[in-house]
PDB file of C-alpha atoms and ligand atoms in Angstrom:
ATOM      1  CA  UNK A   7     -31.126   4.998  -8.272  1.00 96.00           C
ATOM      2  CA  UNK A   8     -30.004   7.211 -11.534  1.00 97.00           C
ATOM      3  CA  UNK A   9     -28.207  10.015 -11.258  1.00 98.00           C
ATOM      4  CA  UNK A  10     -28.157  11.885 -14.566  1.00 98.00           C
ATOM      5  CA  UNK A  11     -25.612  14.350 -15.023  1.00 98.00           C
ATOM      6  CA  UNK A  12     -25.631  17.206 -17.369  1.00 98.00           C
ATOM      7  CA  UNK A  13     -22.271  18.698 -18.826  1.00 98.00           C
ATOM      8  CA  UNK A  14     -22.296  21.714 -21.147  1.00 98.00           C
ATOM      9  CA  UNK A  15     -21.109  25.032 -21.197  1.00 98.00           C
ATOM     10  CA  UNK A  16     -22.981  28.258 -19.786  1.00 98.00           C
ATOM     11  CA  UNK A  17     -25.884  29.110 -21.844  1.00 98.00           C
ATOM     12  CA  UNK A  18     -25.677  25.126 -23.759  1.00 98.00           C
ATOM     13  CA  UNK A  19     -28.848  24.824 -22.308  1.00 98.00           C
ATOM     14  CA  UNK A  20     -28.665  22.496 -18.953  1.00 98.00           C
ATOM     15  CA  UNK A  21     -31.271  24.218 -16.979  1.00 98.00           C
ATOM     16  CA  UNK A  22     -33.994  24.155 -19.860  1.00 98.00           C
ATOM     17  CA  UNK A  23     -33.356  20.248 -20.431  1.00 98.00           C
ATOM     18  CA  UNK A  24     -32.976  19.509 -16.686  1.00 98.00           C
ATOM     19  CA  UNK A  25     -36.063  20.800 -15.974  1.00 98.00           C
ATOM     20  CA  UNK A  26     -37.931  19.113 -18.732  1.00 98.00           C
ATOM     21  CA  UNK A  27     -36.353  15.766 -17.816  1.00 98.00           C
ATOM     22  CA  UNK A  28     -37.518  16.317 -14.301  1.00 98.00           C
ATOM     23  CA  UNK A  29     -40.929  16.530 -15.326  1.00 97.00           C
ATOM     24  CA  UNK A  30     -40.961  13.733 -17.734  1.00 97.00           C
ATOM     25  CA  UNK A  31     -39.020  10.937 -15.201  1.00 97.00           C
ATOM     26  CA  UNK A  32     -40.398  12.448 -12.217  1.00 97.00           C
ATOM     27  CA  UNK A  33     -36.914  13.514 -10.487  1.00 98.00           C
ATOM     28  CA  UNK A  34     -35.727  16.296  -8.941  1.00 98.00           C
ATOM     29  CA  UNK A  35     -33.510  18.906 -10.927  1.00 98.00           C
ATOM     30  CA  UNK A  36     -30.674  19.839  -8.992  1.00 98.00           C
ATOM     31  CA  UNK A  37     -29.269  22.935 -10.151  1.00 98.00           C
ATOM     32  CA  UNK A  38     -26.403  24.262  -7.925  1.00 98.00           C
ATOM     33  CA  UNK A  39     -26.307  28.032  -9.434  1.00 98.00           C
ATOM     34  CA  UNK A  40     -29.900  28.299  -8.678  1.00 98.00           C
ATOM     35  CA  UNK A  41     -29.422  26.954  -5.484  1.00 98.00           C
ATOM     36  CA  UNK A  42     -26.600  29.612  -4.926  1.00 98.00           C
ATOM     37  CA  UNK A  43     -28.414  32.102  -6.588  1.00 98.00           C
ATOM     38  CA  UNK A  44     -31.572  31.624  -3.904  1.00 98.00           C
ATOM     39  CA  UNK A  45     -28.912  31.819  -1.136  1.00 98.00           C
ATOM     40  CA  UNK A  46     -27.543  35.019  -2.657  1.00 98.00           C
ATOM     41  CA  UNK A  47     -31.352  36.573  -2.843  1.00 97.00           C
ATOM     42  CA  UNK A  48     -31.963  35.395   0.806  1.00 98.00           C
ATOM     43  CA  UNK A  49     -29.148  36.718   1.920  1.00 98.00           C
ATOM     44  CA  UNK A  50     -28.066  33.769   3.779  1.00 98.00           C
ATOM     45  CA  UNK A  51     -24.376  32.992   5.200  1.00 97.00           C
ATOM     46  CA  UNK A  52     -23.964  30.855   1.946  1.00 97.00           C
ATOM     47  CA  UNK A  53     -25.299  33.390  -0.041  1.00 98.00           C
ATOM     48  CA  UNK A  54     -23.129  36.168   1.274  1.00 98.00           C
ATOM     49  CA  UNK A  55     -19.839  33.433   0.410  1.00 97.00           C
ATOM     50  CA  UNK A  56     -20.664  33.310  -2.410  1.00 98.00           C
ATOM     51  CA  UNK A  57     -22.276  36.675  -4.146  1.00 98.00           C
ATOM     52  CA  UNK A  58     -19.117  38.109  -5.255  1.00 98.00           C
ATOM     53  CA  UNK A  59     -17.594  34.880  -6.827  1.00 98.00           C
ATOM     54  CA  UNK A  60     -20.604  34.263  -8.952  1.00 98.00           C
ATOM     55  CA  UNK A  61     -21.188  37.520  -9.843  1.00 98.00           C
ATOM     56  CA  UNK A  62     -17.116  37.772 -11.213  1.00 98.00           C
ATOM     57  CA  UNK A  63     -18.464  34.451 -13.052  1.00 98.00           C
ATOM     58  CA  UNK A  64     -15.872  32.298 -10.805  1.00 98.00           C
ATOM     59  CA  UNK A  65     -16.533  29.214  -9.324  1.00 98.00           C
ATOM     60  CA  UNK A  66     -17.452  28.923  -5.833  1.00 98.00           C
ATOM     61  CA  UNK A  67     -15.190  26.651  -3.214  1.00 98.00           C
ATOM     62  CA  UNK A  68     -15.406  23.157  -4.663  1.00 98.00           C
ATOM     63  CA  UNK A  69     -16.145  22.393  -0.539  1.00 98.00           C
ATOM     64  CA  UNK A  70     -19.506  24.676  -0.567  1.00 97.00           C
ATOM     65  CA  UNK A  71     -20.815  23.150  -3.455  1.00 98.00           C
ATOM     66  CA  UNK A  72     -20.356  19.464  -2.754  1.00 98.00           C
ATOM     67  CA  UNK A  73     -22.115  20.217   0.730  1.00 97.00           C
ATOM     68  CA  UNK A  74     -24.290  21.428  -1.101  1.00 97.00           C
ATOM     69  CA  UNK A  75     -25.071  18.803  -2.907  1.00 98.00           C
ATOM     70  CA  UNK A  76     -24.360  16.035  -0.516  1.00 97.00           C
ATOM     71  CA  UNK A  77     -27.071  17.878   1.563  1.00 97.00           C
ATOM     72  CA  UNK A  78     -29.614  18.059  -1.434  1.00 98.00           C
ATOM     73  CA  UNK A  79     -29.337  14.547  -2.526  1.00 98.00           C
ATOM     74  CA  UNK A  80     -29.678  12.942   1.038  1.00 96.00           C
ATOM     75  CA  UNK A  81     -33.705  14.223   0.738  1.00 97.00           C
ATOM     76  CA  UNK A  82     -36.025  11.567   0.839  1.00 98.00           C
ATOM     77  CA  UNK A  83     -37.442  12.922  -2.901  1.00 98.00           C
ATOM     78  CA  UNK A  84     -33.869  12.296  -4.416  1.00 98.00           C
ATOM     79  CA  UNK A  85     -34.297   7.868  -3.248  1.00 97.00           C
ATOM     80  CA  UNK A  86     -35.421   7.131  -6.616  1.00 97.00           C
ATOM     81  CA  UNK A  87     -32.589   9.511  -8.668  1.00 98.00           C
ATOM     82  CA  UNK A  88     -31.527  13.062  -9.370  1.00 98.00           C
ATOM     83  CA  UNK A  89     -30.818  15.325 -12.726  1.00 98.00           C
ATOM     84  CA  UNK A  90     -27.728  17.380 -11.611  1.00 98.00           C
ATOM     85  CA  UNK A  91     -27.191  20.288 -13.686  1.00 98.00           C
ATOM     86  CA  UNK A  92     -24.041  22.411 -13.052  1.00 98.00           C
ATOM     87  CA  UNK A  93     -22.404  19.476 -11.124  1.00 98.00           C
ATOM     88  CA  UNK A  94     -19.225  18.802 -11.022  1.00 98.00           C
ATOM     89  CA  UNK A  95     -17.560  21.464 -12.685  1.00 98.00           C
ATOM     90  CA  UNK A  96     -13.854  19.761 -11.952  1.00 98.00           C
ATOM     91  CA  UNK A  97     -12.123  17.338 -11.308  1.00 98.00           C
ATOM     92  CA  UNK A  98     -12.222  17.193  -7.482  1.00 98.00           C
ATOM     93  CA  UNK A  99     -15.774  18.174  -7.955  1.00 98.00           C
ATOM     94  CA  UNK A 100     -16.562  14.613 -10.204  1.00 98.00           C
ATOM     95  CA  UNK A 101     -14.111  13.060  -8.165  1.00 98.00           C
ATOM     96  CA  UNK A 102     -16.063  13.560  -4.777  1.00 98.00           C
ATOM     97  CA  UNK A 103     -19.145  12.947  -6.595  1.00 98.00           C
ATOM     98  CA  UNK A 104     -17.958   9.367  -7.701  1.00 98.00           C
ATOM     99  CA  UNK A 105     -17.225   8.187  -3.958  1.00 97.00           C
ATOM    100  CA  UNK A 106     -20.726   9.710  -2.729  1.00 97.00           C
ATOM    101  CA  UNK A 107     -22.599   8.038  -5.581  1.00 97.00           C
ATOM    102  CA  UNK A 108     -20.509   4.716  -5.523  1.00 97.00           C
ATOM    103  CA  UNK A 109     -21.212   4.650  -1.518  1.00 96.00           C
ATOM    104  CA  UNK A 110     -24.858   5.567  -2.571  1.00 96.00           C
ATOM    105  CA  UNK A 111     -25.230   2.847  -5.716  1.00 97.00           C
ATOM    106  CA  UNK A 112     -26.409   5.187  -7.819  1.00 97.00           C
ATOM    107  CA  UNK A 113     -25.724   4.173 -11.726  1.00 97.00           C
ATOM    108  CA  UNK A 114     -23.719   7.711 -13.410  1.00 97.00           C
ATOM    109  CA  UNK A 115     -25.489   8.677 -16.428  1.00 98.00           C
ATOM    110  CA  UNK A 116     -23.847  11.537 -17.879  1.00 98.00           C
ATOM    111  CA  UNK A 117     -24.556  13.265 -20.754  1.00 98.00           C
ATOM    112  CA  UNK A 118     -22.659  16.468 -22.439  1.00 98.00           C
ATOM    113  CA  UNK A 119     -24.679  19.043 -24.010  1.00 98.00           C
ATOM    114  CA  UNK A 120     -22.568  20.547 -27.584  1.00 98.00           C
ATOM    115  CA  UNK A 121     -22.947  23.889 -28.380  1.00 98.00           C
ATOM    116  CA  UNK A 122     -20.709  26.622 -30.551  1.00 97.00           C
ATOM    117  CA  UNK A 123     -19.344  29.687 -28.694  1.00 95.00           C
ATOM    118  CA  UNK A 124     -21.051  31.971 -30.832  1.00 96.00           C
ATOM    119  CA  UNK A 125     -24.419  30.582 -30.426  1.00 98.00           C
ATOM    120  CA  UNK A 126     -23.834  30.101 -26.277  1.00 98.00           C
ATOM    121  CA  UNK A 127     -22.739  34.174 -26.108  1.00 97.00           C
ATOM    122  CA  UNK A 128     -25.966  35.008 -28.298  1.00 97.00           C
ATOM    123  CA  UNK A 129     -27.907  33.332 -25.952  1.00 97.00           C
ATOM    124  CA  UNK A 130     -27.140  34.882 -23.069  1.00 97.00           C
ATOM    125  CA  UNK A 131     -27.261  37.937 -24.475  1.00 95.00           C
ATOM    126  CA  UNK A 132     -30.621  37.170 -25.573  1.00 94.00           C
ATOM    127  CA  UNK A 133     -31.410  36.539 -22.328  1.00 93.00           C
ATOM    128  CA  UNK A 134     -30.114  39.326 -20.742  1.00 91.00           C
ATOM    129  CA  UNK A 135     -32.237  42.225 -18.346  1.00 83.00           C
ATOM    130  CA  UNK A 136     -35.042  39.612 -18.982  1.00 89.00           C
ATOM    131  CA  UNK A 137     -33.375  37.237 -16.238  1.00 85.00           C
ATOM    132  CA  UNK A 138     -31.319  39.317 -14.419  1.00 87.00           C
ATOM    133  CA  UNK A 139     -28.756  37.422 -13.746  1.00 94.00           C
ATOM    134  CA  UNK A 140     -25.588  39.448 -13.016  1.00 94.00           C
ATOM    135  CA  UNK A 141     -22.926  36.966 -14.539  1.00 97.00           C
ATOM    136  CA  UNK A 142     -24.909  37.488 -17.628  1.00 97.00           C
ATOM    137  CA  UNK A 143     -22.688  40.532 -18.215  1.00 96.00           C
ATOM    138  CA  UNK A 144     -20.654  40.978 -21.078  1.00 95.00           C
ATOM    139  CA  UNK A 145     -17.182  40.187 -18.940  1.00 97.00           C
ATOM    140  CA  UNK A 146     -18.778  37.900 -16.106  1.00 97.00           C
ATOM    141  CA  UNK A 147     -20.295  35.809 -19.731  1.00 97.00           C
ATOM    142  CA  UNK A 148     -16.353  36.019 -20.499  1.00 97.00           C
ATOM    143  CA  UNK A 149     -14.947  34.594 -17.615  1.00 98.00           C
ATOM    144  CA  UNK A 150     -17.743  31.880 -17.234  1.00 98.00           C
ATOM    145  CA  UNK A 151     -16.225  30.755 -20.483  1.00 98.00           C
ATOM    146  CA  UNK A 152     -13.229  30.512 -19.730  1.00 98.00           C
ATOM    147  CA  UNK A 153     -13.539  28.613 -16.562  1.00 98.00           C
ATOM    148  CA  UNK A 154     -15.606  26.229 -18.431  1.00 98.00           C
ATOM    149  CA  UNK A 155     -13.026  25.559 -20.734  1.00 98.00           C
ATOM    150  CA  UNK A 156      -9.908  25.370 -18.356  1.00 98.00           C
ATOM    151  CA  UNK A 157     -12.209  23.752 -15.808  1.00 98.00           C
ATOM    152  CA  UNK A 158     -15.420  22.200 -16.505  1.00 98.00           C
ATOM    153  CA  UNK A 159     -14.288  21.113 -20.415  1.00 98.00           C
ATOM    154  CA  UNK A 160     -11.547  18.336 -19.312  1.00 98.00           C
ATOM    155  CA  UNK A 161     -14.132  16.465 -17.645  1.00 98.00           C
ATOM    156  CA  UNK A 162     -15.063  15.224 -20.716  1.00 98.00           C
ATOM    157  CA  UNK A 163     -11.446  13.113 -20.526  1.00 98.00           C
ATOM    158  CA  UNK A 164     -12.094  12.431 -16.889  1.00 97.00           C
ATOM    159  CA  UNK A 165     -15.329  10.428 -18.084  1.00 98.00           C
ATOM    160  CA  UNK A 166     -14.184   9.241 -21.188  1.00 98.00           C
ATOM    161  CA  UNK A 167     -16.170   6.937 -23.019  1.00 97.00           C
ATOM    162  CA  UNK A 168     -18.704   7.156 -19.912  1.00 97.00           C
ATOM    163  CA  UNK A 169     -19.868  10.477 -21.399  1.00 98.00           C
ATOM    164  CA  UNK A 170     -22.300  11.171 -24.100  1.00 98.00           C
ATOM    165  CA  UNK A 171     -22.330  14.037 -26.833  1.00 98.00           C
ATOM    166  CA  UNK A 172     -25.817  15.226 -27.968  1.00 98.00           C
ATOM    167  CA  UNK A 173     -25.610  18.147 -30.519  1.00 98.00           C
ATOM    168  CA  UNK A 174     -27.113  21.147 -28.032  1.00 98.00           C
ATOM    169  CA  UNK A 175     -28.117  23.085 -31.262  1.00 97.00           C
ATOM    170  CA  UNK A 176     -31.777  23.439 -32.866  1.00 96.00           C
ATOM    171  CA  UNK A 177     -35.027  23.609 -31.178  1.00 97.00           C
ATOM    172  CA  UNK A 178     -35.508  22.668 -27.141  1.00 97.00           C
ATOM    173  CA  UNK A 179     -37.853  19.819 -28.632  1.00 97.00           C
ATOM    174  CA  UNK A 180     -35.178  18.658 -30.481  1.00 97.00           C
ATOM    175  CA  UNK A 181     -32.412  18.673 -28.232  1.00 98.00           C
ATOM    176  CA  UNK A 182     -34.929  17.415 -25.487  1.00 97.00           C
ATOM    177  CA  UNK A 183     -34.953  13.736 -28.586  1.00 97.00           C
ATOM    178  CA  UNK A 184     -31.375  14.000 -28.078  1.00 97.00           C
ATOM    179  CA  UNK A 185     -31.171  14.038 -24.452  1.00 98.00           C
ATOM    180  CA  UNK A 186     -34.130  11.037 -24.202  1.00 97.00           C
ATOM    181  CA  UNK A 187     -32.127   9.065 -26.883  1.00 96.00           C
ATOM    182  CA  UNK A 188     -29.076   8.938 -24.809  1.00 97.00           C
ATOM    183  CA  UNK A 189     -31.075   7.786 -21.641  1.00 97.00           C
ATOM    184  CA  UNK A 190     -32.465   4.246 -21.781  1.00 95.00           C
ATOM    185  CA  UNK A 191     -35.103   5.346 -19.433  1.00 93.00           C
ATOM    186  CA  UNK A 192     -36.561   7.918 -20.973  1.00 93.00           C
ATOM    187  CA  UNK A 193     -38.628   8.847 -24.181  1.00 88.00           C
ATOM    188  CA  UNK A 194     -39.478  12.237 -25.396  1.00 81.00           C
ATOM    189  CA  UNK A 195     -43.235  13.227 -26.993  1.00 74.00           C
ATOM    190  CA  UNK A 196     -43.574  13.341 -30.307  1.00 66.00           C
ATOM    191  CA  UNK A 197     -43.290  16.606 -31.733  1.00 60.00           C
ATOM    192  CA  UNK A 198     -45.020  16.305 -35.208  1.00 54.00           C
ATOM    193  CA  UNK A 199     -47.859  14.310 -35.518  1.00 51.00           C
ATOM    194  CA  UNK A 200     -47.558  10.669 -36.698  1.00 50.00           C
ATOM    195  CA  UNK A 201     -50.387   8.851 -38.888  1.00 58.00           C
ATOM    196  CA  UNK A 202     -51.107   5.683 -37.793  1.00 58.00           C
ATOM    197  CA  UNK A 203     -51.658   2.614 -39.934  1.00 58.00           C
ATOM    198  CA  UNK A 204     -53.118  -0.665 -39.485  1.00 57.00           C
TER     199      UNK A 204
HETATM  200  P1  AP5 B  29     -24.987  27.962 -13.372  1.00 92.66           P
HETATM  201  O1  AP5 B  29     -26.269  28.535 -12.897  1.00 92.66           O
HETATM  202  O2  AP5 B  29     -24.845  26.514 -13.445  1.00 92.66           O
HETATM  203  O3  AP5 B  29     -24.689  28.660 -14.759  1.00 92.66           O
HETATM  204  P2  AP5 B  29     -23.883  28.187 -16.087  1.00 92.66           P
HETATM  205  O4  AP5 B  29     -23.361  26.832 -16.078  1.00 92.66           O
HETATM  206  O5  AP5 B  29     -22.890  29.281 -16.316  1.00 92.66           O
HETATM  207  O6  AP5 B  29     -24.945  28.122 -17.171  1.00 92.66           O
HETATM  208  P3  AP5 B  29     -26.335  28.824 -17.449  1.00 92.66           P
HETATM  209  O7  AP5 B  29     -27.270  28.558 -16.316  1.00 92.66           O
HETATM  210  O8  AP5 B  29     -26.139  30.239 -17.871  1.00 92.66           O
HETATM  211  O9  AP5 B  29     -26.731  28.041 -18.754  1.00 92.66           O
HETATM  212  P4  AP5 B  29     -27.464  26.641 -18.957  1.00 92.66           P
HETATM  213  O10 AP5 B  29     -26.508  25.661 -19.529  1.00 92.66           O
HETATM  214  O11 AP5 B  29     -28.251  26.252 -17.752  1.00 92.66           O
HETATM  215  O12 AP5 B  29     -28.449  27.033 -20.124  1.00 92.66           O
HETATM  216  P5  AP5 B  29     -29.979  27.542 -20.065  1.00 92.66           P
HETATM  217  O13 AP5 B  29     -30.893  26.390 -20.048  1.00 92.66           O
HETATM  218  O14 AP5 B  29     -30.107  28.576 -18.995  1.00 92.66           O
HETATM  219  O15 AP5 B  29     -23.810  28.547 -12.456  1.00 92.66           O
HETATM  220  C1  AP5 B  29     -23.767  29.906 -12.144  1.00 92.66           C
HETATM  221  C2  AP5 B  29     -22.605  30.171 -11.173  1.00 92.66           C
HETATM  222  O16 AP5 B  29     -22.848  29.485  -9.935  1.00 92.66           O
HETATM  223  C3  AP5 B  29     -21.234  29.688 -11.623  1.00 92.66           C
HETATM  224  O17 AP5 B  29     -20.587  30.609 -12.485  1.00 92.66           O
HETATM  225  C4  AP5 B  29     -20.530  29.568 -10.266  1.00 92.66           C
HETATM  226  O18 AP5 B  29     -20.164  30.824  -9.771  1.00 92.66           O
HETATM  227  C5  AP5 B  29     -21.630  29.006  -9.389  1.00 92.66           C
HETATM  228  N1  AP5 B  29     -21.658  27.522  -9.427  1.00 92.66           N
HETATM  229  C6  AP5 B  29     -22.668  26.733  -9.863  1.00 92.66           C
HETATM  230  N2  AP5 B  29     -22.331  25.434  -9.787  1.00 92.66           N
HETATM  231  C7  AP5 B  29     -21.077  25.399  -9.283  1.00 92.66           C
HETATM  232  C8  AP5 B  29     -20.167  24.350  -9.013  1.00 92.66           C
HETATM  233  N3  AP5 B  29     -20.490  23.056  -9.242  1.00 92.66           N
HETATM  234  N4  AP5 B  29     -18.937  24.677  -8.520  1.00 92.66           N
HETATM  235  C9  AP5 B  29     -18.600  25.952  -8.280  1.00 92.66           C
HETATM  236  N5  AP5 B  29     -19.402  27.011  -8.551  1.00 92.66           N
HETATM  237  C10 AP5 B  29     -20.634  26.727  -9.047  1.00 92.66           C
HETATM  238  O19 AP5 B  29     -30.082  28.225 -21.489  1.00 92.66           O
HETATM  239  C11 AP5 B  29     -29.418  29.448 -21.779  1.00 92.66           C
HETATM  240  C12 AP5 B  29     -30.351  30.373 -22.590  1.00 92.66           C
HETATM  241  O20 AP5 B  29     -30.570  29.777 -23.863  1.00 92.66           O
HETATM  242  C13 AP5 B  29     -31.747  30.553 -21.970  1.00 92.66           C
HETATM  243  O21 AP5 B  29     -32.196  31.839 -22.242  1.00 92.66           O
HETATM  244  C14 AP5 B  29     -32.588  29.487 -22.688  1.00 92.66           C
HETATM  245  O22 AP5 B  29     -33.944  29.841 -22.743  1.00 92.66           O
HETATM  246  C15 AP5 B  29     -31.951  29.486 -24.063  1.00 92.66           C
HETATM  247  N6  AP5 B  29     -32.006  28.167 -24.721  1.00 92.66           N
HETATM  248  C16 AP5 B  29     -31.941  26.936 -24.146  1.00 92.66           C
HETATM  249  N7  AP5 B  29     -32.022  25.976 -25.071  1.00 92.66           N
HETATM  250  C17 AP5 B  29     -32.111  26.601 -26.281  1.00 92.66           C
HETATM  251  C18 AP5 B  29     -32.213  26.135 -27.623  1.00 92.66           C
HETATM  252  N8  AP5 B  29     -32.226  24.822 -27.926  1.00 92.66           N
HETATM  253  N9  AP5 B  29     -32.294  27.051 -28.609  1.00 92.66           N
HETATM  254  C19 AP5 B  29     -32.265  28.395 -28.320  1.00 92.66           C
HETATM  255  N10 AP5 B  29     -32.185  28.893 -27.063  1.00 92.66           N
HETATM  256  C20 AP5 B  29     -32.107  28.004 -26.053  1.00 92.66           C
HETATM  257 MG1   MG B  30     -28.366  26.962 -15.791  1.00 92.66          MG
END
């Protein structure tokens, strides 16, 4: 079993490579915001936790989310491996996650998506009243960085040598090579046309 792990800020671009990874190995892309956010549109007791919190661009108690995932990656569709994306976010988070995947025998592959400040903040601006997300906001955007980097960026240290960089900037195709590259498992399409000689 493989459990891929992607690492990167908000906006480096987790979601878009999750989901083409899922389609390529076959796995399911576990991505906990969306799962929040669904809970938040159905208006669900998990939803109404955590509405305000995401919205503020906060994280979410650390015990939601890892029964949230526990719960996810128990389904019979997850036996063969899982892409998380947005998973852990701290150190209790990755901590918790090691014992269920040790107890599980899952082999960690994690893999840290690099990208500048400046390009992550035009991206989400790019994106924003097209998605409607609310922590897309100019001071929800804010606070999602800093999180990241008081919370989510030192797990980079907690993994160490475990963890690998791919540059997160140029085209999805190309950061899609990256992300293949760093995965024995996997290959990405070619994107230009190769001639073939005999
Ligand atoms: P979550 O949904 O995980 O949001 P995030 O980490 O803040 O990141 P984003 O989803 O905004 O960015 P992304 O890295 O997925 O990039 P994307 O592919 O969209 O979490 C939301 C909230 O839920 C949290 O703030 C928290 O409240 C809660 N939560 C979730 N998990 C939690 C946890 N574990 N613990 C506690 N709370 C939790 O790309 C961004 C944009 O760039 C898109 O428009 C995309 O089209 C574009 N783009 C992508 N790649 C490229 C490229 N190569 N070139 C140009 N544009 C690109
Ligand atoms: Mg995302």
């Amino acid at each position: 079993m493989n459990a891929i792990i992607l690492l990167g800020a908000p906006g480096s671009g987790k979601g878009t490579q999750a989901a083409r990874l899922a389609e390529s190995l076959g796995l399911p892309h576990i991505s906990t915001g969306a799962i929040l956010r669904q809970a938040v549109a159905d208006g669900t007791e998990l939803g109404m936790a955590a509405r305000d919190i995401m919205a503020a661009g906060r994280l979410v108690s650390d015990e939601i989310v890892l029964g949230i995932v526990e719960e996810r990656i128990s389904a019979p569709d997850c036996s063969r491996g899982f892409i998380l994306d947005g998973y852990p976010r701290n150190q209790a988070q990755a901590r918790a996650l090691g014992g269920v995947l040790s107890r599980l025998g899952a082999a960690e592959w994690i893999v840290n998506i690099a990208v500048p400040p400046e390009e992550l903040a035009a991206r989400v601006r790019g994106r924003r009243g097209t998605d409607g997300r609310q922590d897309d906001s100019e001071e929800a955007f804010r606070r999602r960085l800093e999180v990241y980097e008081s919370e989510s960026f030192p797990l980079l240290d907690h993994y160490g040598d475990r963890a690998v960089n791919i540059a997160g900037l140029g085209s999805r195709d190309e950061v899609f090579s990256h992300l293949c590259a760093a995965l024995p498992f996997a290959t990405a399409p070619l994107t230009t046309p190769q001639l073939v000689t005999r």
